[in-house]
PDB file of N, CA and C in Angstrom:
ATOM      1  N   MET A   1       0.471   5.789  52.478  1.00  0.00           N
ATOM      2  CA  MET A   1      -0.500   6.828  51.755  1.00  0.00           C
ATOM      3  C   MET A   1       0.485   6.926  50.440  1.00  0.00           C
ATOM      4  N   ALA A   2       1.681   7.394  50.577  1.00  0.00           N
ATOM      5  CA  ALA A   2       2.534   7.378  49.146  1.00  0.00           C
ATOM      6  C   ALA A   2       2.481   6.106  48.089  1.00  0.00           C
ATOM      7  N   GLY A   3       2.013   4.992  48.932  1.00  0.00           N
ATOM      8  CA  GLY A   3       1.929   4.022  47.696  1.00  0.00           C
ATOM      9  C   GLY A   3       0.846   4.381  47.254  1.00  0.00           C
ATOM     10  N   GLU A   4      -0.220   4.556  47.964  1.00  0.00           N
ATOM     11  CA  GLU A   4      -1.834   4.653  47.335  1.00  0.00           C
ATOM     12  C   GLU A   4      -1.715   5.940  46.216  1.00  0.00           C
ATOM     13  N   ALA A   5      -0.839   6.727  46.194  1.00  0.00           N
ATOM     14  CA  ALA A   5      -0.556   7.747  45.243  1.00  0.00           C
ATOM     15  C   ALA A   5      -0.498   7.373  43.853  1.00  0.00           C
ATOM     16  N   VAL A   6       0.088   5.969  43.640  1.00  0.00           N
ATOM     17  CA  VAL A   6       0.463   5.635  42.615  1.00  0.00           C
ATOM     18  C   VAL A   6      -0.848   5.280  41.538  1.00  0.00           C
ATOM     19  N   CYS A   7      -1.078   5.786  40.306  1.00  0.00           N
ATOM     20  CA  CYS A   7      -1.981   5.692  39.492  1.00  0.00           C
ATOM     21  C   CYS A   7      -2.169   4.216  38.783  1.00  0.00           C
ATOM     22  N   ASP A   8      -3.365   4.110  38.173  1.00  0.00           N
ATOM     23  CA  ASP A   8      -3.233   2.545  37.724  1.00  0.00           C
ATOM     24  C   ASP A   8      -2.172   2.371  36.526  1.00  0.00           C
ATOM     25  N   GLY A   9      -2.395   3.322  35.757  1.00  0.00           N
ATOM     26  CA  GLY A   9      -0.901   3.254  34.476  1.00  0.00           C
ATOM     27  C   GLY A   9       0.617   3.289  34.939  1.00  0.00           C
ATOM     28  N   SER A  10       0.886   3.720  36.049  1.00  0.00           N
ATOM     29  CA  SER A  10       2.012   3.715  36.666  1.00  0.00           C
ATOM     30  C   SER A  10       2.411   2.239  37.244  1.00  0.00           C
ATOM     31  N   ARG A  11       1.264   1.608  37.722  1.00  0.00           N
ATOM     32  CA  ARG A  11       1.651   0.586  38.273  1.00  0.00           C
ATOM     33  C   ARG A  11       1.761  -0.889  37.575  1.00  0.00           C
ATOM     34  N   GLY A  12       1.268  -0.706  36.047  1.00  0.00           N
ATOM     35  CA  GLY A  12       1.546  -1.478  35.140  1.00  0.00           C
ATOM     36  C   GLY A  12       3.171  -1.142  34.627  1.00  0.00           C
ATOM     37  N   ALA A  13       3.497   0.298  34.600  1.00  0.00           N
ATOM     38  CA  ALA A  13       4.629   0.684  34.074  1.00  0.00           C
ATOM     39  C   ALA A  13       5.892   0.204  35.133  1.00  0.00           C
ATOM     40  N   LEU A  14       5.659   0.119  36.263  1.00  0.00           N
ATOM     41  CA  LEU A  14       6.452  -0.324  37.479  1.00  0.00           C
ATOM     42  C   LEU A  14       6.740  -1.556  37.359  1.00  0.00           C
ATOM     43  N   GLY A  15       5.990  -2.585  36.823  1.00  0.00           N
ATOM     44  CA  GLY A  15       5.740  -3.801  37.226  1.00  0.00           C
ATOM     45  C   GLY A  15       6.783  -4.245  35.712  1.00  0.00           C
ATOM     46  N   THR A  16       7.235  -3.765  34.952  1.00  0.00           N
ATOM     47  CA  THR A  16       8.247  -4.145  33.912  1.00  0.00           C
ATOM     48  C   THR A  16       9.400  -3.283  33.539  1.00  0.00           C
ATOM     49  N   ASP A  17      10.468  -4.089  32.987  1.00  0.00           N
ATOM     50  CA  ASP A  17      11.556  -3.208  32.735  1.00  0.00           C
ATOM     51  C   ASP A  17      11.605  -2.609  31.282  1.00  0.00           C
ATOM     52  N   ARG A  18      10.476  -2.791  30.730  1.00  0.00           N
ATOM     53  CA  ARG A  18      10.645  -1.927  29.446  1.00  0.00           C
ATOM     54  C   ARG A  18       9.750  -0.662  29.724  1.00  0.00           C
ATOM     55  N   PRO A  19      10.057   0.307  28.639  1.00  0.00           N
ATOM     56  CA  PRO A  19       9.213   1.728  28.699  1.00  0.00           C
ATOM     57  C   PRO A  19       8.001   1.435  27.986  1.00  0.00           C
ATOM     58  N   PRO A  20       6.923   2.248  28.573  1.00  0.00           N
ATOM     59  CA  PRO A  20       5.513   1.776  28.140  1.00  0.00           C
ATOM     60  C   PRO A  20       5.383   2.285  26.800  1.00  0.00           C
ATOM     61  N   LYS A  21       4.785   1.813  25.787  1.00  0.00           N
ATOM     62  CA  LYS A  21       4.635   1.650  24.578  1.00  0.00           C
ATOM     63  C   LYS A  21       3.270   2.195  24.102  1.00  0.00           C
ATOM     64  N   TYR A  22       2.951   3.337  23.377  1.00  0.00           N
ATOM     65  CA  TYR A  22       1.752   3.538  23.175  1.00  0.00           C
ATOM     66  C   TYR A  22       1.093   2.666  21.566  1.00  0.00           C
ATOM     67  N   SER A  23      -0.295   2.078  21.763  1.00  0.00           N
ATOM     68  CA  SER A  23      -0.427   1.368  20.637  1.00  0.00           C
ATOM     69  C   SER A  23      -2.190   1.934  20.482  1.00  0.00           C
ATOM     70  N   ARG A  24      -2.649   1.764  19.430  1.00  0.00           N
ATOM     71  CA  ARG A  24      -3.731   1.682  19.027  1.00  0.00           C
ATOM     72  C   ARG A  24      -4.308   0.725  17.793  1.00  0.00           C
ATOM     73  N   PRO A  25      -5.573   0.358  17.696  1.00  0.00           N
ATOM     74  CA  PRO A  25      -5.982  -0.626  16.618  1.00  0.00           C
ATOM     75  C   PRO A  25      -5.817   0.223  15.258  1.00  0.00           C
ATOM     76  N   LEU A  26      -5.365  -0.377  14.609  1.00  0.00           N
ATOM     77  CA  LEU A  26      -5.454   0.161  12.648  1.00  0.00           C
ATOM     78  C   LEU A  26      -6.695   0.252  12.584  1.00  0.00           C
ATOM     79  N   LYS A  27      -6.996   1.346  11.738  1.00  0.00           N
ATOM     80  CA  LYS A  27      -8.069   2.079  11.128  1.00  0.00           C
ATOM     81  C   LYS A  27      -8.759   1.483   9.704  1.00  0.00           C
ATOM     82  N   GLY A  28      -7.224   1.394   9.226  1.00  0.00           N
ATOM     83  CA  GLY A  28      -7.352   1.174   7.777  1.00  0.00           C
ATOM     84  C   GLY A  28      -7.706   2.440   6.751  1.00  0.00           C
ATOM     85  N   SER A  29      -7.846   2.297   5.667  1.00  0.00           N
ATOM     86  CA  SER A  29      -7.846   3.760   4.412  1.00  0.00           C
ATOM     87  C   SER A  29      -9.426   3.471   4.186  1.00  0.00           C
ATOM     88  N   ALA A  30      -9.574   4.932   3.502  1.00  0.00           N
ATOM     89  CA  ALA A  30     -10.368   4.920   2.582  1.00  0.00           C
ATOM     90  C   ALA A  30     -10.868   4.215   1.246  1.00  0.00           C
ATOM     91  N   VAL A  31      -9.582   3.556   0.918  1.00  0.00           N
ATOM     92  CA  VAL A  31      -9.525   3.261  -0.255  1.00  0.00           C
ATOM     93  C   VAL A  31      -9.876   1.734  -0.235  1.00  0.00           C
ATOM     94  N   ASP A  32      -9.510   1.183   0.879  1.00  0.00           N
ATOM     95  CA  ASP A  32      -9.965  -0.168   1.326  1.00  0.00           C
ATOM     96  C   ASP A  32     -10.999  -0.400   0.778  1.00  0.00           C
ATOM     97  N   ALA A  33     -12.414   0.142   0.898  1.00  0.00           N
ATOM     98  CA  ALA A  33     -13.612  -0.003   0.506  1.00  0.00           C
ATOM     99  C   ALA A  33     -13.863  -0.265  -1.008  1.00  0.00           C
ATOM    100  N   VAL A  34     -12.974   0.353  -1.923  1.00  0.00           N
ATOM    101  CA  VAL A  34     -13.091   0.471  -3.227  1.00  0.00           C
ATOM    102  C   VAL A  34     -11.665  -0.645  -3.971  1.00  0.00           C
ATOM    103  N   GLU A  35     -11.086  -1.062  -3.211  1.00  0.00           N
ATOM    104  CA  GLU A  35      -9.923  -1.767  -3.388  1.00  0.00           C
ATOM    105  C   GLU A  35     -10.138  -2.785  -4.847  1.00  0.00           C
ATOM    106  N   PRO A  36     -11.541  -3.713  -4.442  1.00  0.00           N
ATOM    107  CA  PRO A  36     -11.578  -4.677  -5.568  1.00  0.00           C
ATOM    108  C   PRO A  36     -12.204  -3.980  -6.502  1.00  0.00           C
ATOM    109  N   GLN A  37     -13.019  -2.669  -6.830  1.00  0.00           N
ATOM    110  CA  GLN A  37     -13.246  -1.948  -8.008  1.00  0.00           C
ATOM    111  C   GLN A  37     -12.032  -1.727  -8.877  1.00  0.00           C
ATOM    112  N   ILE A  38     -11.086  -1.367  -8.133  1.00  0.00           N
ATOM    113  CA  ILE A  38      -9.672  -0.738  -8.726  1.00  0.00           C
ATOM    114  C   ILE A  38      -9.090  -1.745  -9.411  1.00  0.00           C
ATOM    115  N   ARG A  39      -8.999  -2.876  -8.634  1.00  0.00           N
ATOM    116  CA  ARG A  39      -8.510  -4.449  -9.335  1.00  0.00           C
ATOM    117  C   ARG A  39      -9.225  -4.794 -10.330  1.00  0.00           C
ATOM    118  N   GLU A  40     -10.327  -4.521 -10.374  1.00  0.00           N
ATOM    119  CA  GLU A  40     -10.923  -4.892 -11.708  1.00  0.00           C
ATOM    120  C   GLU A  40     -10.893  -4.003 -12.871  1.00  0.00           C
ATOM    121  N   LEU A  41     -10.775  -2.648 -12.483  1.00  0.00           N
ATOM    122  CA  LEU A  41     -10.219  -2.207 -13.550  1.00  0.00           C
ATOM    123  C   LEU A  41      -9.186  -2.086 -14.099  1.00  0.00           C
ATOM    124  N   PHE A  42      -8.063  -2.339 -13.235  1.00  0.00           N
ATOM    125  CA  PHE A  42      -6.632  -2.957 -13.606  1.00  0.00           C
ATOM    126  C   PHE A  42      -6.778  -3.950 -14.602  1.00  0.00           C
ATOM    127  N   LYS A  43      -7.476  -5.163 -14.277  1.00  0.00           N
ATOM    128  CA  LYS A  43      -7.543  -6.322 -15.411  1.00  0.00           C
ATOM    129  C   LYS A  43      -7.949  -5.745 -16.530  1.00  0.00           C
ATOM    130  N   GLN A  44      -8.995  -4.726 -16.588  1.00  0.00           N
ATOM    131  CA  GLN A  44      -9.437  -4.139 -17.852  1.00  0.00           C
ATOM    132  C   GLN A  44      -8.462  -3.481 -18.580  1.00  0.00           C
ATOM    133  N   ALA A  45      -7.538  -2.478 -17.961  1.00  0.00           N
ATOM    134  CA  ALA A  45      -6.873  -1.691 -18.601  1.00  0.00           C
ATOM    135  C   ALA A  45      -5.561  -1.159 -17.560  1.00  0.00           C
ATOM    136  N   PRO A  46      -4.572  -1.884 -17.698  1.00  0.00           N
ATOM    137  CA  PRO A  46      -3.673  -1.559 -16.402  1.00  0.00           C
ATOM    138  C   PRO A  46      -3.252  -0.103 -16.770  1.00  0.00           C
ATOM    139  N   THR A  47      -3.173   0.318 -17.709  1.00  0.00           N
ATOM    140  CA  THR A  47      -2.368   1.647 -17.845  1.00  0.00           C
ATOM    141  C   THR A  47      -3.851   2.881 -17.833  1.00  0.00           C
ATOM    142  N   MET A  48      -4.639   2.402 -17.308  1.00  0.00           N
ATOM    143  CA  MET A  48      -5.962   3.684 -16.985  1.00  0.00           C
ATOM    144  C   MET A  48      -5.271   4.578 -16.009  1.00  0.00           C
ATOM    145  N   PRO A  49      -5.539   5.954 -16.407  1.00  0.00           N
ATOM    146  CA  PRO A  49      -5.039   6.910 -15.673  1.00  0.00           C
ATOM    147  C   PRO A  49      -5.685   6.849 -14.095  1.00  0.00           C
ATOM    148  N   THR A  50      -5.088   7.380 -13.122  1.00  0.00           N
ATOM    149  CA  THR A  50      -5.717   7.494 -11.794  1.00  0.00           C
ATOM    150  C   THR A  50      -7.204   8.387 -11.855  1.00  0.00           C
ATOM    151  N   THR A  51      -7.186   9.058 -12.594  1.00  0.00           N
ATOM    152  CA  THR A  51      -8.672  10.569 -12.762  1.00  0.00           C
ATOM    153  C   THR A  51      -9.652   9.547 -13.475  1.00  0.00           C
ATOM    154  N   VAL A  52      -9.190   8.578 -14.473  1.00  0.00           N
ATOM    155  CA  VAL A  52     -10.358   8.130 -14.882  1.00  0.00           C
ATOM    156  C   VAL A  52     -10.794   6.719 -14.073  1.00  0.00           C
ATOM    157  N   ILE A  53     -10.036   6.198 -12.887  1.00  0.00           N
ATOM    158  CA  ILE A  53     -10.073   5.449 -12.316  1.00  0.00           C
ATOM    159  C   ILE A  53     -10.931   5.998 -11.421  1.00  0.00           C
ATOM    160  N   ALA A  54     -10.818   7.139 -10.723  1.00  0.00           N
ATOM    161  CA  ALA A  54     -11.591   7.915  -9.425  1.00  0.00           C
ATOM    162  C   ALA A  54     -13.100   8.101 -10.242  1.00  0.00           C
ATOM    163  N   GLU A  55     -12.896   8.337 -11.483  1.00  0.00           N
ATOM    164  CA  GLU A  55     -14.417   8.829 -11.915  1.00  0.00           C
ATOM    165  C   GLU A  55     -15.425   7.390 -12.274  1.00  0.00           C
ATOM    166  N   ARG A  56     -14.675   6.321 -12.370  1.00  0.00           N
ATOM    167  CA  ARG A  56     -15.181   5.361 -12.688  1.00  0.00           C
ATOM    168  C   ARG A  56     -15.736   4.525 -11.554  1.00  0.00           C
ATOM    169  N   ILE A  57     -15.121   4.887 -10.306  1.00  0.00           N
ATOM    170  CA  ILE A  57     -15.600   4.354  -8.580  1.00  0.00           C
ATOM    171  C   ILE A  57     -16.322   5.212  -7.996  1.00  0.00           C
ATOM    172  N   GLY A  58     -16.537   6.246  -8.983  1.00  0.00           N
ATOM    173  CA  GLY A  58     -17.387   7.377  -8.035  1.00  0.00           C
ATOM    174  C   GLY A  58     -16.563   7.827  -6.430  1.00  0.00           C
ATOM    175  N   TRP A  59     -15.500   7.982  -6.921  1.00  0.00           N
ATOM    176  CA  TRP A  59     -14.394   8.669  -5.832  1.00  0.00           C
ATOM    177  C   TRP A  59     -14.577  10.097  -5.409  1.00  0.00           C
ATOM    178  N   GLU A  60     -15.143  10.403  -3.932  1.00  0.00           N
ATOM    179  CA  GLU A  60     -15.181  11.630  -4.072  1.00  0.00           C
ATOM    180  C   GLU A  60     -14.589  12.459  -2.599  1.00  0.00           C
ATOM    181  N   MET A  61     -13.275  11.645  -2.333  1.00  0.00           N
ATOM    182  CA  MET A  61     -12.381  12.021  -1.631  1.00  0.00           C
ATOM    183  C   MET A  61     -11.175  12.700  -2.201  1.00  0.00           C
ATOM    184  N   GLY A  62      -9.815  12.775  -1.494  1.00  0.00           N
ATOM    185  CA  GLY A  62      -8.825  13.365  -2.072  1.00  0.00           C
ATOM    186  C   GLY A  62      -8.197  12.427  -2.921  1.00  0.00           C
ATOM    187  N   MET A  63      -7.431  12.996  -3.902  1.00  0.00           N
ATOM    188  CA  MET A  63      -6.672  12.343  -4.980  1.00  0.00           C
ATOM    189  C   MET A  63      -5.462  11.914  -4.625  1.00  0.00           C
ATOM    190  N   THR A  64      -4.963  12.170  -3.716  1.00  0.00           N
ATOM    191  CA  THR A  64      -3.269  11.768  -3.061  1.00  0.00           C
ATOM    192  C   THR A  64      -3.622  10.338  -2.642  1.00  0.00           C
ATOM    193  N   ILE A  65      -4.503   9.974  -1.668  1.00  0.00           N
ATOM    194  CA  ILE A  65      -4.711   8.833  -1.173  1.00  0.00           C
ATOM    195  C   ILE A  65      -4.760   7.756  -2.130  1.00  0.00           C
ATOM    196  N   LEU A  66      -5.786   8.181  -3.272  1.00  0.00           N
ATOM    197  CA  LEU A  66      -6.344   7.335  -4.158  1.00  0.00           C
ATOM    198  C   LEU A  66      -4.745   7.061  -5.341  1.00  0.00           C
ATOM    199  N   GLU A  67      -4.092   8.121  -5.466  1.00  0.00           N
ATOM    200  CA  GLU A  67      -3.064   8.093  -6.738  1.00  0.00           C
ATOM    201  C   GLU A  67      -2.129   7.072  -5.621  1.00  0.00           C
ATOM    202  N   ASP A  68      -1.638   7.109  -4.202  1.00  0.00           N
ATOM    203  CA  ASP A  68      -0.704   6.151  -3.521  1.00  0.00           C
ATOM    204  C   ASP A  68      -1.083   4.992  -3.673  1.00  0.00           C
ATOM    205  N   ARG A  69      -2.440   4.804  -3.635  1.00  0.00           N
ATOM    206  CA  ARG A  69      -2.768   3.397  -3.742  1.00  0.00           C
ATOM    207  C   ARG A  69      -2.737   2.612  -5.192  1.00  0.00           C
ATOM    208  N   VAL A  70      -3.146   3.537  -5.999  1.00  0.00           N
ATOM    209  CA  VAL A  70      -3.108   2.883  -7.529  1.00  0.00           C
ATOM    210  C   VAL A  70      -1.331   2.943  -7.725  1.00  0.00           C
ATOM    211  N   ARG A  71      -0.302   3.625  -7.434  1.00  0.00           N
ATOM    212  CA  ARG A  71       0.920   3.668  -7.970  1.00  0.00           C
ATOM    213  C   ARG A  71       1.653   2.544  -7.041  1.00  0.00           C
ATOM    214  N   GLU A  72       1.147   1.650  -5.856  1.00  0.00           N
ATOM    215  CA  GLU A  72       1.278   0.748  -5.239  1.00  0.00           C
ATOM    216  C   GLU A  72       0.834  -0.651  -5.964  1.00  0.00           C
ATOM    217  N   SER A  73      -0.172  -0.483  -6.487  1.00  0.00           N
ATOM    218  CA  SER A  73      -1.123  -1.672  -6.979  1.00  0.00           C
ATOM    219  C   SER A  73      -1.033  -1.974  -8.572  1.00  0.00           C
ATOM    220  N   ARG A  74      -0.648  -0.963  -9.249  1.00  0.00           N
ATOM    221  CA  ARG A  74      -0.692  -1.054 -10.855  1.00  0.00           C
ATOM    222  C   ARG A  74       0.473  -2.067 -11.062  1.00  0.00           C
ATOM    223  N   PRO A  75       1.592  -2.221 -10.520  1.00  0.00           N
ATOM    224  CA  PRO A  75       3.064  -2.796 -10.991  1.00  0.00           C
ATOM    225  C   PRO A  75       2.299  -4.434 -11.480  1.00  0.00           C
ATOM    226  N   ALA A  76       1.575  -4.660 -10.627  1.00  0.00           N
ATOM    227  CA  ALA A  76       1.054  -6.183 -10.577  1.00  0.00           C
ATOM    228  C   ALA A  76       0.116  -6.576 -11.568  1.00  0.00           C
ATOM    229  N   TYR A  77      -0.100  -5.629 -12.020  1.00  0.00           N
ATOM    230  CA  TYR A  77      -1.374  -5.533 -13.469  1.00  0.00           C
ATOM    231  C   TYR A  77      -0.427  -5.151 -14.864  1.00  0.00           C
ATOM    232  N   LEU A  78       0.508  -4.720 -14.609  1.00  0.00           N
ATOM    233  CA  LEU A  78       1.132  -4.335 -15.996  1.00  0.00           C
ATOM    234  C   LEU A  78       1.774  -5.377 -16.732  1.00  0.00           C
ATOM    235  N   PRO A  79       1.686  -5.730 -17.902  1.00  0.00           N
ATOM    236  CA  PRO A  79       2.533  -6.594 -18.733  1.00  0.00           C
ATOM    237  C   PRO A  79       4.040  -6.420 -18.673  1.00  0.00           C
ATOM    238  N   VAL A  80       4.621  -7.881 -18.715  1.00  0.00           N
ATOM    239  CA  VAL A  80       6.031  -7.411 -18.456  1.00  0.00           C
ATOM    240  C   VAL A  80       6.843  -6.622 -20.020  1.00  0.00           C
ATOM    241  N   ASP A  81       7.596  -5.711 -19.682  1.00  0.00           N
ATOM    242  CA  ASP A  81       8.326  -5.108 -20.702  1.00  0.00           C
ATOM    243  C   ASP A  81       9.229  -5.957 -21.559  1.00  0.00           C
ATOM    244  N   PRO A  82       9.145  -5.975 -22.585  1.00  0.00           N
ATOM    245  CA  PRO A  82       9.872  -6.936 -23.453  1.00  0.00           C
ATOM    246  C   PRO A  82      11.058  -6.362 -23.937  1.00  0.00           C
ATOM    247  N   VAL A  83      11.387  -5.658 -23.625  1.00  0.00           N
ATOM    248  CA  VAL A  83      12.860  -4.973 -23.778  1.00  0.00           C
ATOM    249  C   VAL A  83      13.693  -5.157 -22.428  1.00  0.00           C
ATOM    250  N   SER A  84      12.958  -5.219 -21.081  1.00  0.00           N
ATOM    251  CA  SER A  84      13.987  -5.528 -19.792  1.00  0.00           C
ATOM    252  C   SER A  84      13.942  -6.925 -19.977  1.00  0.00           C
ATOM    253  N   ARG A  85      13.715  -7.863 -20.782  1.00  0.00           N
ATOM    254  CA  ARG A  85      13.686  -9.322 -20.570  1.00  0.00           C
ATOM    255  C   ARG A  85      15.004  -9.834 -20.867  1.00  0.00           C
ATOM    256  N   THR A  86      16.086  -9.076 -21.019  1.00  0.00           N
ATOM    257  CA  THR A  86      17.325  -9.690 -21.776  1.00  0.00           C
ATOM    258  C   THR A  86      17.998 -10.466 -20.891  1.00  0.00           C
ATOM    259  N   THR A  87      18.293 -11.709 -21.430  1.00  0.00           N
ATOM    260  CA  THR A  87      19.121 -12.657 -20.487  1.00  0.00           C
ATOM    261  C   THR A  87      20.056 -13.231 -20.967  1.00  0.00           C
ATOM    262  N   TYR A  88      21.179 -13.821 -20.237  1.00  0.00           N
ATOM    263  CA  TYR A  88      22.348 -14.407 -20.957  1.00  0.00           C
ATOM    264  C   TYR A  88      22.689 -15.422 -20.202  1.00  0.00           C
ATOM    265  N   GLN A  89      23.192 -16.599 -20.857  1.00  0.00           N
ATOM    266  CA  GLN A  89      23.845 -17.876 -20.254  1.00  0.00           C
ATOM    267  C   GLN A  89      25.109 -17.658 -19.740  1.00  0.00           C
ATOM    268  N   PRO A  90      25.493 -17.920 -18.696  1.00  0.00           N
ATOM    269  CA  PRO A  90      26.949 -18.172 -18.114  1.00  0.00           C
ATOM    270  C   PRO A  90      28.082 -18.282 -18.984  1.00  0.00           C
ATOM    271  N   GLY A  91      28.731 -17.336 -18.778  1.00  0.00           N
ATOM    272  CA  GLY A  91      30.000 -17.063 -19.861  1.00  0.00           C
ATOM    273  C   GLY A  91      29.948 -16.696 -21.363  1.00  0.00           C
ATOM    274  N   GLU A  92      28.253 -16.213 -21.321  1.00  0.00           N
ATOM    275  CA  GLU A  92      28.007 -15.759 -22.701  1.00  0.00           C
ATOM    276  C   GLU A  92      28.693 -14.339 -22.595  1.00  0.00           C
ATOM    277  N   LEU A  93      28.672 -13.472 -21.941  1.00  0.00           N
ATOM    278  CA  LEU A  93      29.358 -12.095 -22.006  1.00  0.00           C
ATOM    279  C   LEU A  93      30.611 -12.515 -21.088  1.00  0.00           C
ATOM    280  N   ALA A  94      31.804 -11.775 -21.753  1.00  0.00           N
ATOM    281  CA  ALA A  94      33.215 -11.788 -21.241  1.00  0.00           C
ATOM    282  C   ALA A  94      33.709 -10.643 -21.529  1.00  0.00           C
ATOM    283  N   PRO A  95      34.241 -10.065 -20.656  1.00  0.00           N
ATOM    284  CA  PRO A  95      35.256  -8.695 -21.051  1.00  0.00           C
ATOM    285  C   PRO A  95      36.118  -9.321 -22.189  1.00  0.00           C
ATOM    286  N   VAL A  96      36.307  -8.149 -22.887  1.00  0.00           N
ATOM    287  CA  VAL A  96      37.367  -8.775 -24.180  1.00  0.00           C
ATOM    288  C   VAL A  96      38.697  -7.703 -24.186  1.00  0.00           C
TER     289      VAL A  96
END
């Protein structure tokens, strides 16, 4: 009778030497649906403010989630800053 009291979840846990791990399927983000539109706007104007992007794509949800995605995606569309492209040949700089 004591062996029958073990529930199904415990049976799986007793059969392994690892602790049980909780997992659930990924749901994605609300921004995933409008990501292609955001990328098209970046191609036209990579420095476009997030508020303008939100207006043009008809965003009606919270701004934080959109701002986070824009912050992640924007660098791929920005041109290279010419000031930060300083390069040196080996031996060109040496302490004096």
